[in-house]
Amino acid sequence: MTTYVLIHGAASGSWYWHLLNAELRARGHDVVAPDLPCEDDSAGLSEYADVVIDAIGDRTDLVVVAQSLGGFTASLVCDRVPVALLVLLTAMIPAPGESPGQWWTNTGWEQARHEQDRRDGRAPDDDTALFLHDVAPELAAEAVRRQRRQSATPFLRPWPLDAWPEVPTRFLLCRDDRFFPAAFMRGVVERRLGIAPDEIDGGHAIALSHPRELADRLEAYLRAETP
């Protein structure tokens, strides 16, 4: 049985994945979706990876799916346990020695975001329009209610690996993502992973806006990796 390991982004939790979790379980898979210790100021990237690995336990046939900041954690998990496939879902891709806090400047994210804000006509303080614009209103309201405090600690510590882990990696880019604009992320993926990203309709919170379509893509990846 395949186990999908779902790693959420900053200030989030396992609830973010609940619709995708149900889709995958209905298709006969096991799902692990731990809550990372994002409110713990003593916890950095290594501790985040520890939580995921503890949740995996003795499970095998792992497909790791990481969203946003979860890309930093997922790569560390894949360096420590055998993983059949890593799917980066509109996720940050670290470089050796780079902290998540440095990622924004190193990739040119700020300029890309400002340009996207101008295109969207978004008010600077409207986070719902930024992250949840394509999510059903009741789900968006619940997502806002469930937002957690995010400690700055993991943003301050460098990614400790010398190179990307030896794991088959796919990147699924969200075409309607306002936080990580599509054109910007295409460049980041090509420069840092040397691959062309796959693309899907949806914004940054695609597991809430298009869970069935996302499950379909993950299943297609799994079929392609299975001999």
PDB file of C-alpha atoms in Angstrom:
ATOM      1  CA  MET A   1       0.000   0.000   0.000  1.00  0.00           C
ATOM      2  CA  THR A   2       1.290   3.435  -0.924  1.00  0.00           C
ATOM      3  CA  THR A   3       1.497   5.979   1.874  1.00  0.00           C
ATOM      4  CA  TYR A   4       1.177   9.623   0.958  1.00  0.00           C
ATOM      5  CA  VAL A   5       3.106  11.843   3.373  1.00  0.00           C
ATOM      6  CA  LEU A   6       1.619  15.346   3.250  1.00  0.00           C
ATOM      7  CA  ILE A   7       3.757  18.225   4.560  1.00  0.00           C
ATOM      8  CA  HIS A   8       2.018  21.562   5.034  1.00  0.00           C
ATOM      9  CA  GLY A   9       3.452  25.046   4.695  1.00  0.00           C
ATOM     10  CA  ALA A  10       4.048  27.876   7.143  1.00  0.00           C
ATOM     11  CA  ALA A  11       1.450  28.832   9.788  1.00  0.00           C
ATOM     12  CA  SER A  12      -0.679  25.883   8.706  1.00  0.00           C
ATOM     13  CA  GLY A  13      -1.497  22.377   9.885  1.00  0.00           C
ATOM     14  CA  SER A  14      -2.793  18.988   8.903  1.00  0.00           C
ATOM     15  CA  TRP A  15      -6.315  20.384   8.396  1.00  0.00           C
ATOM     16  CA  TYR A  16      -5.083  22.001   5.193  1.00  0.00           C
ATOM     17  CA  TRP A  17      -4.903  18.518   3.667  1.00  0.00           C
ATOM     18  CA  HIS A  18      -8.232  17.137   4.927  1.00  0.00           C
ATOM     19  CA  LEU A  19     -10.009  17.111   1.552  1.00  0.00           C
ATOM     20  CA  LEU A  20      -7.046  15.594  -0.272  1.00  0.00           C
ATOM     21  CA  ASN A  21      -6.605  13.138   2.594  1.00  0.00           C
ATOM     22  CA  ALA A  22     -10.181  11.910   2.084  1.00  0.00           C
ATOM     23  CA  GLU A  23      -9.685  11.643  -1.696  1.00  0.00           C
ATOM     24  CA  LEU A  24      -6.538   9.549  -1.338  1.00  0.00           C
ATOM     25  CA  ARG A  25      -7.966   7.284   1.337  1.00  0.00           C
ATOM     26  CA  ALA A  26     -11.052   6.684  -0.828  1.00  0.00           C
ATOM     27  CA  ARG A  27      -8.672   5.426  -3.508  1.00  0.00           C
ATOM     28  CA  GLY A  28      -7.166   2.873  -1.150  1.00  0.00           C
ATOM     29  CA  HIS A  29      -4.063   4.656   0.097  1.00  0.00           C
ATOM     30  CA  ASP A  30      -2.684   5.365   3.538  1.00  0.00           C
ATOM     31  CA  VAL A  31      -2.080   9.022   4.433  1.00  0.00           C
ATOM     32  CA  VAL A  32       0.224  10.632   6.983  1.00  0.00           C
ATOM     33  CA  ALA A  33      -0.314  14.355   7.528  1.00  0.00           C
ATOM     34  CA  PRO A  34       1.456  15.535  10.701  1.00  0.00           C
ATOM     35  CA  ASP A  35       1.158  18.930  12.325  1.00  0.00           C
ATOM     36  CA  LEU A  36       4.586  20.551  12.208  1.00  0.00           C
ATOM     37  CA  PRO A  37       5.695  22.408  15.377  1.00  0.00           C
ATOM     38  CA  CYS A  38       5.406  25.812  13.719  1.00  0.00           C
ATOM     39  CA  GLU A  39       4.535  27.584  16.985  1.00  0.00           C
ATOM     40  CA  ASP A  40       7.613  26.222  18.793  1.00  0.00           C
ATOM     41  CA  ASP A  41      10.449  28.735  18.800  1.00  0.00           C
ATOM     42  CA  SER A  42      12.960  25.976  19.598  1.00  0.00           C
ATOM     43  CA  ALA A  43      12.077  23.993  16.465  1.00  0.00           C
ATOM     44  CA  GLY A  44      13.927  24.429  13.184  1.00  0.00           C
ATOM     45  CA  LEU A  45      14.017  22.496   9.924  1.00  0.00           C
ATOM     46  CA  SER A  46      15.657  19.435  11.489  1.00  0.00           C
ATOM     47  CA  GLU A  47      12.979  19.240  14.167  1.00  0.00           C
ATOM     48  CA  TYR A  48      10.271  19.621  11.522  1.00  0.00           C
ATOM     49  CA  ALA A  49      11.771  16.668   9.652  1.00  0.00           C
ATOM     50  CA  ASP A  50      11.904  14.678  12.916  1.00  0.00           C
ATOM     51  CA  VAL A  51       8.147  15.140  13.379  1.00  0.00           C
ATOM     52  CA  VAL A  52       7.445  13.869   9.862  1.00  0.00           C
ATOM     53  CA  ILE A  53       9.745  10.868  10.206  1.00  0.00           C
ATOM     54  CA  ASP A  54       8.221   9.963  13.568  1.00  0.00           C
ATOM     55  CA  ALA A  55       4.772  10.089  11.966  1.00  0.00           C
ATOM     56  CA  ILE A  56       5.905   7.824   9.119  1.00  0.00           C
ATOM     57  CA  GLY A  57       7.078   5.169  11.551  1.00  0.00           C
ATOM     58  CA  ASP A  58       7.735   1.852   9.816  1.00  0.00           C
ATOM     59  CA  ARG A  59       5.628   2.615   6.735  1.00  0.00           C
ATOM     60  CA  THR A  60       7.177   2.017   3.313  1.00  0.00           C
ATOM     61  CA  ASP A  61       6.243   2.837  -0.316  1.00  0.00           C
ATOM     62  CA  LEU A  62       6.258   6.532   0.499  1.00  0.00           C
ATOM     63  CA  VAL A  63       5.175   9.425  -1.727  1.00  0.00           C
ATOM     64  CA  VAL A  64       6.024  12.740  -0.076  1.00  0.00           C
ATOM     65  CA  VAL A  65       3.961  15.779  -1.070  1.00  0.00           C
ATOM     66  CA  ALA A  66       5.126  19.175   0.194  1.00  0.00           C
ATOM     67  CA  GLN A  67       3.445  22.549  -0.126  1.00  0.00           C
ATOM     68  CA  SER A  68       5.111  25.979   0.118  1.00  0.00           C
ATOM     69  CA  LEU A  69       7.649  26.123   3.007  1.00  0.00           C
ATOM     70  CA  GLY A  70       7.206  22.350   3.299  1.00  0.00           C
ATOM     71  CA  GLY A  71       9.709  21.958   0.461  1.00  0.00           C
ATOM     72  CA  PHE A  72      12.554  22.650   2.891  1.00  0.00           C
ATOM     73  CA  THR A  73      11.325  19.973   5.303  1.00  0.00           C
ATOM     74  CA  ALA A  74      10.426  17.398   2.644  1.00  0.00           C
ATOM     75  CA  SER A  75      13.902  17.385   1.144  1.00  0.00           C
ATOM     76  CA  LEU A  76      15.394  16.610   4.577  1.00  0.00           C
ATOM     77  CA  VAL A  77      12.898  13.776   5.058  1.00  0.00           C
ATOM     78  CA  CYS A  78      13.881  12.315   1.681  1.00  0.00           C
ATOM     79  CA  ASP A  79      17.536  12.439   2.683  1.00  0.00           C
ATOM     80  CA  ARG A  80      16.831  10.346   5.801  1.00  0.00           C
ATOM     81  CA  VAL A  81      14.247   7.742   4.774  1.00  0.00           C
ATOM     82  CA  PRO A  82      13.639   5.833   1.520  1.00  0.00           C
ATOM     83  CA  VAL A  83      11.039   7.680  -0.572  1.00  0.00           C
ATOM     84  CA  ALA A  84       9.671   6.499  -3.906  1.00  0.00           C
ATOM     85  CA  LEU A  85       8.647   9.956  -5.113  1.00  0.00           C
ATOM     86  CA  LEU A  86       8.761  13.568  -3.950  1.00  0.00           C
ATOM     87  CA  VAL A  87       6.109  15.939  -5.290  1.00  0.00           C
ATOM     88  CA  LEU A  88       6.756  19.632  -4.661  1.00  0.00           C
ATOM     89  CA  LEU A  89       3.418  21.406  -4.753  1.00  0.00           C
ATOM     90  CA  THR A  90       3.947  25.131  -5.395  1.00  0.00           C
ATOM     91  CA  ALA A  91       6.812  24.705  -2.935  1.00  0.00           C
ATOM     92  CA  MET A  92      10.054  26.430  -2.010  1.00  0.00           C
ATOM     93  CA  ILE A  93      13.158  24.743  -3.419  1.00  0.00           C
ATOM     94  CA  PRO A  94      16.203  25.250  -1.198  1.00  0.00           C
ATOM     95  CA  ALA A  95      19.813  25.648  -2.272  1.00  0.00           C
ATOM     96  CA  PRO A  96      22.739  24.350  -0.190  1.00  0.00           C
ATOM     97  CA  GLY A  97      23.492  26.647   2.731  1.00  0.00           C
ATOM     98  CA  GLU A  98      20.410  28.779   2.125  1.00  0.00           C
ATOM     99  CA  SER A  99      17.891  29.481   4.876  1.00  0.00           C
ATOM    100  CA  PRO A 100      14.196  29.877   4.115  1.00  0.00           C
ATOM    101  CA  GLY A 101      14.598  33.507   5.146  1.00  0.00           C
ATOM    102  CA  GLN A 102      17.203  34.045   2.421  1.00  0.00           C
ATOM    103  CA  TRP A 103      15.162  32.236  -0.222  1.00  0.00           C
ATOM    104  CA  TRP A 104      12.924  35.224  -0.914  1.00  0.00           C
ATOM    105  CA  THR A 105      15.756  37.562  -1.910  1.00  0.00           C
ATOM    106  CA  ASN A 106      17.878  34.913  -3.602  1.00  0.00           C
ATOM    107  CA  THR A 107      15.053  33.893  -5.936  1.00  0.00           C
ATOM    108  CA  GLY A 108      13.735  37.395  -6.725  1.00  0.00           C
ATOM    109  CA  TRP A 109      10.370  36.609  -5.119  1.00  0.00           C
ATOM    110  CA  GLU A 110       9.622  40.103  -3.817  1.00  0.00           C
ATOM    111  CA  GLN A 111       9.622  41.762  -7.230  1.00  0.00           C
ATOM    112  CA  ALA A 112       7.555  38.928  -8.705  1.00  0.00           C
ATOM    113  CA  ARG A 113       4.988  39.278  -5.918  1.00  0.00           C
ATOM    114  CA  HIS A 114       4.713  43.051  -6.314  1.00  0.00           C
ATOM    115  CA  GLU A 115       4.150  42.646 -10.040  1.00  0.00           C
ATOM    116  CA  GLN A 116       1.501  39.992  -9.378  1.00  0.00           C
ATOM    117  CA  ASP A 117      -0.240  42.256  -6.842  1.00  0.00           C
ATOM    118  CA  ARG A 118      -0.434  45.009  -9.422  1.00  0.00           C
ATOM    119  CA  ARG A 119      -1.922  42.657 -12.004  1.00  0.00           C
ATOM    120  CA  ASP A 120      -4.498  41.401  -9.509  1.00  0.00           C
ATOM    121  CA  GLY A 121      -5.318  44.823  -8.051  1.00  0.00           C
ATOM    122  CA  ARG A 122      -4.986  43.223  -4.617  1.00  0.00           C
ATOM    123  CA  ALA A 123      -4.886  45.339  -1.465  1.00  0.00           C
ATOM    124  CA  PRO A 124      -1.569  44.698   0.360  1.00  0.00           C
ATOM    125  CA  ASP A 125      -3.283  43.506   3.541  1.00  0.00           C
ATOM    126  CA  ASP A 126      -5.851  41.205   1.893  1.00  0.00           C
ATOM    127  CA  ASP A 127      -4.358  37.799   2.621  1.00  0.00           C
ATOM    128  CA  THR A 128      -7.578  36.004   1.699  1.00  0.00           C
ATOM    129  CA  ALA A 129      -7.319  37.371  -1.836  1.00  0.00           C
ATOM    130  CA  LEU A 130      -3.660  36.363  -1.896  1.00  0.00           C
ATOM    131  CA  PHE A 131      -3.876  32.792  -0.650  1.00  0.00           C
ATOM    132  CA  LEU A 132      -7.537  31.748  -0.821  1.00  0.00           C
ATOM    133  CA  HIS A 133      -9.056  33.587  -3.778  1.00  0.00           C
ATOM    134  CA  ASP A 134     -10.248  30.384  -5.470  1.00  0.00           C
ATOM    135  CA  VAL A 135     -11.349  28.555  -2.295  1.00  0.00           C
ATOM    136  CA  ALA A 136     -15.059  28.290  -1.396  1.00  0.00           C
ATOM    137  CA  PRO A 137     -15.936  31.089   1.052  1.00  0.00           C
ATOM    138  CA  GLU A 138     -16.823  28.799   3.960  1.00  0.00           C
ATOM    139  CA  LEU A 139     -13.592  26.837   3.534  1.00  0.00           C
ATOM    140  CA  ALA A 140     -11.592  30.038   3.210  1.00  0.00           C
ATOM    141  CA  ALA A 141     -13.084  31.367   6.440  1.00  0.00           C
ATOM    142  CA  GLU A 142     -12.232  28.114   8.223  1.00  0.00           C
ATOM    143  CA  ALA A 143      -8.684  28.225   6.867  1.00  0.00           C
ATOM    144  CA  VAL A 144      -8.251  31.731   8.267  1.00  0.00           C
ATOM    145  CA  ARG A 145      -9.640  30.615  11.621  1.00  0.00           C
ATOM    146  CA  ARG A 146      -7.231  27.689  11.753  1.00  0.00           C
ATOM    147  CA  GLN A 147      -4.132  29.698  10.899  1.00  0.00           C
ATOM    148  CA  ARG A 148      -1.373  29.101  13.445  1.00  0.00           C
ATOM    149  CA  ARG A 149       1.438  31.318  14.688  1.00  0.00           C
ATOM    150  CA  GLN A 150       4.580  30.674  12.678  1.00  0.00           C
ATOM    151  CA  SER A 151       7.875  30.875  14.549  1.00  0.00           C
ATOM    152  CA  ALA A 152      10.734  32.601  12.740  1.00  0.00           C
ATOM    153  CA  THR A 153      13.218  29.923  13.858  1.00  0.00           C
ATOM    154  CA  PRO A 154      13.115  27.675  10.751  1.00  0.00           C
ATOM    155  CA  PHE A 155      13.583  30.724   8.529  1.00  0.00           C
ATOM    156  CA  LEU A 156      16.898  31.537  10.214  1.00  0.00           C
ATOM    157  CA  ARG A 157      18.718  28.224   9.881  1.00  0.00           C
ATOM    158  CA  PRO A 158      20.392  27.108   6.630  1.00  0.00           C
ATOM    159  CA  TRP A 159      19.295  24.073   4.666  1.00  0.00           C
ATOM    160  CA  PRO A 160      21.982  21.587   5.739  1.00  0.00           C
ATOM    161  CA  LEU A 161      22.344  19.393   2.645  1.00  0.00           C
ATOM    162  CA  ASP A 162      25.141  19.709   0.087  1.00  0.00           C
ATOM    163  CA  ALA A 163      22.874  18.722  -2.803  1.00  0.00           C
ATOM    164  CA  TRP A 164      19.331  17.740  -3.614  1.00  0.00           C
ATOM    165  CA  PRO A 165      18.556  14.259  -2.242  1.00  0.00           C
ATOM    166  CA  GLU A 166      18.620  11.352  -4.670  1.00  0.00           C
ATOM    167  CA  VAL A 167      14.868  10.932  -5.003  1.00  0.00           C
ATOM    168  CA  PRO A 168      12.623  11.141  -8.088  1.00  0.00           C
ATOM    169  CA  THR A 169      11.194  14.647  -7.926  1.00  0.00           C
ATOM    170  CA  ARG A 170       8.251  16.274  -9.662  1.00  0.00           C
ATOM    171  CA  PHE A 171       7.177  19.888  -9.323  1.00  0.00           C
ATOM    172  CA  LEU A 172       3.501  20.753  -9.687  1.00  0.00           C
ATOM    173  CA  LEU A 173       3.056  24.447 -10.323  1.00  0.00           C
ATOM    174  CA  CYS A 174      -0.279  26.173  -9.698  1.00  0.00           C
ATOM    175  CA  ARG A 175      -1.097  28.478 -12.603  1.00  0.00           C
ATOM    176  CA  ASP A 176      -3.319  30.795 -10.547  1.00  0.00           C
ATOM    177  CA  ASP A 177      -0.982  31.093  -7.546  1.00  0.00           C
ATOM    178  CA  ARG A 178      -0.776  34.730  -6.489  1.00  0.00           C
ATOM    179  CA  PHE A 179       1.782  34.142  -3.729  1.00  0.00           C
ATOM    180  CA  PHE A 180       4.266  32.186  -5.868  1.00  0.00           C
ATOM    181  CA  PRO A 181       3.385  33.514  -9.344  1.00  0.00           C
ATOM    182  CA  ALA A 182       3.583  30.929 -12.098  1.00  0.00           C
ATOM    183  CA  ALA A 183       6.117  32.694 -14.345  1.00  0.00           C
ATOM    184  CA  PHE A 184       8.406  33.266 -11.371  1.00  0.00           C
ATOM    185  CA  MET A 185       8.198  29.656 -10.198  1.00  0.00           C
ATOM    186  CA  ARG A 186       8.865  28.253 -13.669  1.00  0.00           C
ATOM    187  CA  GLY A 187      12.243  29.983 -13.555  1.00  0.00           C
ATOM    188  CA  VAL A 188      13.021  28.862 -10.011  1.00  0.00           C
ATOM    189  CA  VAL A 189      12.220  25.230 -10.829  1.00  0.00           C
ATOM    190  CA  GLU A 190      14.311  25.208 -13.982  1.00  0.00           C
ATOM    191  CA  ARG A 191      17.301  26.869 -12.303  1.00  0.00           C
ATOM    192  CA  ARG A 192      17.271  24.845  -9.102  1.00  0.00           C
ATOM    193  CA  LEU A 193      16.050  21.424 -10.171  1.00  0.00           C
ATOM    194  CA  GLY A 194      16.901  21.451 -13.858  1.00  0.00           C
ATOM    195  CA  ILE A 195      13.412  20.221 -14.800  1.00  0.00           C
ATOM    196  CA  ALA A 196      10.309  21.734 -16.342  1.00  0.00           C
ATOM    197  CA  PRO A 197       7.440  21.921 -13.838  1.00  0.00           C
ATOM    198  CA  ASP A 198       4.095  20.325 -14.458  1.00  0.00           C
ATOM    199  CA  GLU A 199       1.136  22.695 -14.183  1.00  0.00           C
ATOM    200  CA  ILE A 200      -2.399  22.615 -12.814  1.00  0.00           C
ATOM    201  CA  ASP A 201      -5.172  25.190 -12.483  1.00  0.00           C
ATOM    202  CA  GLY A 202      -5.533  26.599  -8.995  1.00  0.00           C
ATOM    203  CA  GLY A 203      -4.044  28.954  -6.436  1.00  0.00           C
ATOM    204  CA  HIS A 204      -1.629  28.535  -3.550  1.00  0.00           C
ATOM    205  CA  ALA A 205      -4.173  26.604  -1.460  1.00  0.00           C
ATOM    206  CA  ILE A 206      -4.954  24.066  -4.179  1.00  0.00           C
ATOM    207  CA  ALA A 207      -5.567  21.222  -1.714  1.00  0.00           C
ATOM    208  CA  LEU A 208      -8.633  23.187  -0.585  1.00  0.00           C
ATOM    209  CA  SER A 209      -9.765  24.503  -3.973  1.00  0.00           C
ATOM    210  CA  HIS A 210      -9.137  21.478  -6.247  1.00  0.00           C
ATOM    211  CA  PRO A 211      -8.578  18.378  -4.081  1.00  0.00           C
ATOM    212  CA  ARG A 212      -9.972  15.880  -6.586  1.00  0.00           C
ATOM    213  CA  GLU A 213      -7.939  17.221  -9.475  1.00  0.00           C
ATOM    214  CA  LEU A 214      -4.856  17.249  -7.247  1.00  0.00           C
ATOM    215  CA  ALA A 215      -5.467  13.632  -6.239  1.00  0.00           C
ATOM    216  CA  ASP A 216      -5.767  12.724  -9.923  1.00  0.00           C
ATOM    217  CA  ARG A 217      -2.355  14.254 -10.608  1.00  0.00           C
ATOM    218  CA  LEU A 218      -0.741  12.478  -7.689  1.00  0.00           C
ATOM    219  CA  GLU A 219      -2.209   9.179  -8.831  1.00  0.00           C
ATOM    220  CA  ALA A 220      -0.867   9.772 -12.339  1.00  0.00           C
ATOM    221  CA  TYR A 221       2.593  10.416 -10.911  1.00  0.00           C
ATOM    222  CA  LEU A 222       2.384   7.240  -8.885  1.00  0.00           C
ATOM    223  CA  ARG A 223       1.377   5.180 -11.925  1.00  0.00           C
ATOM    224  CA  ALA A 224       4.274   6.637 -13.914  1.00  0.00           C
ATOM    225  CA  GLU A 225       6.757   5.684 -11.170  1.00  0.00           C
ATOM    226  CA  THR A 226       5.384   2.152 -10.719  1.00  0.00           C
ATOM    227  CA  PRO A 227       7.076  -0.448 -12.970  1.00  0.00           C
TER     228      PRO A 227
END
